[in-house]
Short mmCIF file of C-alpha atoms in Angstrom, two decimals:
data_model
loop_
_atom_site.label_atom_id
_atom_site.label_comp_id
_atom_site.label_asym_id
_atom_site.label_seq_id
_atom_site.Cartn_x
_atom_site.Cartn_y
_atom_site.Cartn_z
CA UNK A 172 69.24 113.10 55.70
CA UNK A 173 66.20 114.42 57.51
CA UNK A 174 66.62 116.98 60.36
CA UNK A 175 64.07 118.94 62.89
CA UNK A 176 64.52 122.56 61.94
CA UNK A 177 62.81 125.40 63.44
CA UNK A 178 61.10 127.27 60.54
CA UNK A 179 61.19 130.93 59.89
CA UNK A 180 58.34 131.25 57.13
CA UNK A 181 58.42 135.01 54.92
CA UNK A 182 57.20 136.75 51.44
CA UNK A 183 61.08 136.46 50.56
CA UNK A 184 63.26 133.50 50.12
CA UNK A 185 66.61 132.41 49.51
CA UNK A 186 68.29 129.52 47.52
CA UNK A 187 71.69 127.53 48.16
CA UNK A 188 74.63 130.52 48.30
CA UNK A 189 71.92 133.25 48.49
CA UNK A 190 72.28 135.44 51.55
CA UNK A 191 69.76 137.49 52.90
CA UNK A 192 69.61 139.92 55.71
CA UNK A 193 66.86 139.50 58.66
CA UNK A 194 65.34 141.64 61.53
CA UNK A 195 64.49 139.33 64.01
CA UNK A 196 61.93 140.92 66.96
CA UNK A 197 59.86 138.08 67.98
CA UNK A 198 60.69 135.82 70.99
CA UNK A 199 60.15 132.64 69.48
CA UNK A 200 62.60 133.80 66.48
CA UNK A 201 64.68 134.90 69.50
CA UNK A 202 64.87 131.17 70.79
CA UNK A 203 65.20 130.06 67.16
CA UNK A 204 68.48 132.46 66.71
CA UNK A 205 69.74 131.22 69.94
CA UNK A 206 69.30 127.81 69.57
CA UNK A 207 70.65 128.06 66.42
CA UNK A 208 74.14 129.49 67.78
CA UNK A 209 74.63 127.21 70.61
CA UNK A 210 73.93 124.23 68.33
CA UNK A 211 75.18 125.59 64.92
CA UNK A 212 72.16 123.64 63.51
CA UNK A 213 70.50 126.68 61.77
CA UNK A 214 66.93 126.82 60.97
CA UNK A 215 64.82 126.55 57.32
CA UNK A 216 63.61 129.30 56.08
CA UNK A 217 60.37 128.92 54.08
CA UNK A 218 57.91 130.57 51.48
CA UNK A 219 54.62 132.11 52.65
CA UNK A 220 51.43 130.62 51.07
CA UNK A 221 48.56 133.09 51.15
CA UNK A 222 45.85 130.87 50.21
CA UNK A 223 47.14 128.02 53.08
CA UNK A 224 45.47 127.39 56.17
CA UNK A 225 47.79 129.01 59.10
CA UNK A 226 46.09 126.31 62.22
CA UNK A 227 46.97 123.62 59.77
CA UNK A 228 50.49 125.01 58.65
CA UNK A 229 49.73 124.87 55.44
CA UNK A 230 50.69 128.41 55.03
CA UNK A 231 54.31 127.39 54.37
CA UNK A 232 55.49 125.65 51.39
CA UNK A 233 57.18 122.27 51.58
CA UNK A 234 59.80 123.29 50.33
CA UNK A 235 62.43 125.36 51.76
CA UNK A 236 66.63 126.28 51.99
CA UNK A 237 68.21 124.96 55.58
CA UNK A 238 70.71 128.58 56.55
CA UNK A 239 73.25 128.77 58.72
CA UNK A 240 73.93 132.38 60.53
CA UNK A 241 76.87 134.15 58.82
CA UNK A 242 76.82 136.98 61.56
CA UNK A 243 74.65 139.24 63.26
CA UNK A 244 74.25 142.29 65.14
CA UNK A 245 71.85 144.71 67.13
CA UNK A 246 70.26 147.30 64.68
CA UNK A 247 69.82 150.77 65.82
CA UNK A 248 66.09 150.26 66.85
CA UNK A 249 66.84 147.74 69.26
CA UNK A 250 65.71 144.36 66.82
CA UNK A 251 68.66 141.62 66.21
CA UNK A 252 69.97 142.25 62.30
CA UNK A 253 71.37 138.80 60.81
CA UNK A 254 72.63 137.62 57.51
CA UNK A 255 71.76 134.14 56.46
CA UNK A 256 73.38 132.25 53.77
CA UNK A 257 71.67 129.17 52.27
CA UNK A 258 73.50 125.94 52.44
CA UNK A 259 70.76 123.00 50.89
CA UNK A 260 66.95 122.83 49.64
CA UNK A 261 64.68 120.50 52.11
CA UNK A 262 60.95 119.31 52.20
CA UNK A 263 59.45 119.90 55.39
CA UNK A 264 57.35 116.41 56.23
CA UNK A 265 55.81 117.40 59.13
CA UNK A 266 55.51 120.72 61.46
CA UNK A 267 54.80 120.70 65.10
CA UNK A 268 53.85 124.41 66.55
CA UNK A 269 55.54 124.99 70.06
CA UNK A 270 53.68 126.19 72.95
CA UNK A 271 55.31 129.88 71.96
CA UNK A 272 54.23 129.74 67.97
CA UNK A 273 57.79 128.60 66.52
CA UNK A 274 57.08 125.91 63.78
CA UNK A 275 59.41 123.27 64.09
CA UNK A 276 59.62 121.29 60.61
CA UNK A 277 60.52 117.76 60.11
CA UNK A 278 62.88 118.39 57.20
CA UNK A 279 64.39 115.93 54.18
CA UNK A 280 67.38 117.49 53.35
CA UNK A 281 68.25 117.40 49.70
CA UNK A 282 71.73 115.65 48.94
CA UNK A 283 73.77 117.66 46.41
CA UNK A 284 72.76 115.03 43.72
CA UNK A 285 69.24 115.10 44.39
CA UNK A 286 69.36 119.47 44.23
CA UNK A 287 69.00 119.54 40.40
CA UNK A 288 70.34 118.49 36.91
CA UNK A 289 73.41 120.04 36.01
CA UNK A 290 73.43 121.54 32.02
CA UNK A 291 75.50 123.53 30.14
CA UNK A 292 73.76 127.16 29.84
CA UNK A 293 75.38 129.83 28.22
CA UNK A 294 74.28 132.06 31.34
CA UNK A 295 76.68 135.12 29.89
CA UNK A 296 73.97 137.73 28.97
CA UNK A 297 71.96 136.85 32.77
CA UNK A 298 75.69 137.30 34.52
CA UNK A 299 75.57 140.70 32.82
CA UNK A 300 72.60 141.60 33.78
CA UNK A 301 72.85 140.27 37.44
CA UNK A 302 76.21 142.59 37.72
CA UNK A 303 74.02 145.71 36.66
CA UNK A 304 71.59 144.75 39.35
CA UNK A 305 73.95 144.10 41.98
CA UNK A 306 75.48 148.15 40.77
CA UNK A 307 71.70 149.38 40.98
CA UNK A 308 71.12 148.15 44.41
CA UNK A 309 74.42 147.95 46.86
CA UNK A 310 72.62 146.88 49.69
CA UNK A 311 71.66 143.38 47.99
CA UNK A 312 75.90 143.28 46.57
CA UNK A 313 77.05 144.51 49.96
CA UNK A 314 75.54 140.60 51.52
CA UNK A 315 78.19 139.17 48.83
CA UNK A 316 82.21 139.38 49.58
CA UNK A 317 82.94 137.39 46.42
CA UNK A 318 80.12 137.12 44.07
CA UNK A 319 80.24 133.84 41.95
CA UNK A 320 79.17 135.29 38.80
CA UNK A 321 81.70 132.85 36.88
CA UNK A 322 79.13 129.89 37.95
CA UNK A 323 75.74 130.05 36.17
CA UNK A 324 73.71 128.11 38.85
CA UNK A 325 74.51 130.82 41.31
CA UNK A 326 73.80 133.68 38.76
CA UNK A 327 70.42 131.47 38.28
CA UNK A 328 69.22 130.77 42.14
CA UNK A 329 70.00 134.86 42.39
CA UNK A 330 67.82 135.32 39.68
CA UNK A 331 65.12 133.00 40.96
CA UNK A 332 65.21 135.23 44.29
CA UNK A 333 64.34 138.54 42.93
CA UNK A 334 62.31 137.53 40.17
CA UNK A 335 58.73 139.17 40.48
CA UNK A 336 57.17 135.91 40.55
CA UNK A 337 54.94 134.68 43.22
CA UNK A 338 55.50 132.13 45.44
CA UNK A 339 53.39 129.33 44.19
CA UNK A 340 55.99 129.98 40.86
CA UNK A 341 59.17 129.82 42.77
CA UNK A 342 58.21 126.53 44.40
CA UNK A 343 57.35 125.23 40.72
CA UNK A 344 60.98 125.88 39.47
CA UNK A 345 62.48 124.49 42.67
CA UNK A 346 60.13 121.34 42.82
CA UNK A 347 61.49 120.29 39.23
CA UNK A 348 65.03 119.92 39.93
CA UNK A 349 66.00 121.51 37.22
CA UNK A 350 67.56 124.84 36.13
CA UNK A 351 66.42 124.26 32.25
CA UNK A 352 62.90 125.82 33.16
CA UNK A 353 64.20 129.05 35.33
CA UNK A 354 66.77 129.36 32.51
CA UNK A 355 64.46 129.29 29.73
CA UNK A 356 62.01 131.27 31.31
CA UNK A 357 64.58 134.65 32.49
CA UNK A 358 66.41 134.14 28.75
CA UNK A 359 62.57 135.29 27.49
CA UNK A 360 62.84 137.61 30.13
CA UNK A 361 66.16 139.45 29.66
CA UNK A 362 65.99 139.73 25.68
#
């Protein structure tokens, strides 16, 4: 399925059933928010390349995670506050820049099939550790209601979006479709 999605490029990033919370200031983020709501559409939110070419766009990676606004409300110093949650990954084809600066990607939209090879891990040891992180830092288990620690590909995209990795990394494990490198490389990690 291929969709236009306004893009909403940062340092962070989110996976399928991540959440993440947003300040949103700018007017053309503004418009993308609003449009968003009326429609119910969302927007894709992509990784920030350093070393790409911002006239060009190729400052965003190709690939990103369409979100769909979960809720939102105005922060104390004025800026909109919203929590995202990831639904699919896509792989922007094309971006157009609006007369106002919003990106506007031409997005494939992984189906569920196409998202990544499903194996058996025993994930048990990164669940613990992913509880004692969530205990550490409320603010990141406060976006959660009911935390899916009982499925390992949701304790592994978690993983995948704090790991201290760079960007160019991330979009490696995401590009292969499959877990078995991102599972392989945080059991080295956590041992």
């Amino acid at each position: 399925m291929t969709m236009q999605l306004p893009l909403f490029p940062l340092p962070a990033h989110i996976l399928p059933g991540g959440r993440l919370a947003l300040r949103v200031f700018e007017s053309r983020y503004l418009r993308m928010v609003k449009d968003a709501c009326l429609s119910g559409s969302g927007f894709g939110i992509c990784m920030l390349n350093d070393k790409g070419d911002k006239d060009s766009n190729q400052h965003i990676y190709p690939i990103g995670t369409w979100v769909q606004i979960v809720d939102f409300n105005q922060l104390e110093n004025g800026l909109l506050g919203l929590l995202v949650e990831g639904q699919s990954f896509f792989t922007v084809r094309d971006i157009v820049t609006d007369s106002d600066g919003l990106r506007i990607g031409e997005c494939e939209i992984w189906s569920k099939s196409a998202q990544e090879t499903q194996q058996n891990f025993d994930c048990q040891v990164l669940r613990e550790r992913l509880k004692e992180l969530f205990d550490l830092y409320p603010e990141f288990e406060a976006l959660y209601e009911k935390p899916q620690f009982d499925d390992c590909r949701w304790v592994l995209y978690r993983w995948m979006e704090v790991l201290p990795v760079s960007p160019q990394q991330k979009q490696m494990f995401i590009e292969k479709r499959s877990l078995s490198a991102v599972y392989e490389y945080l059991q080295d990690l956590v041992r």
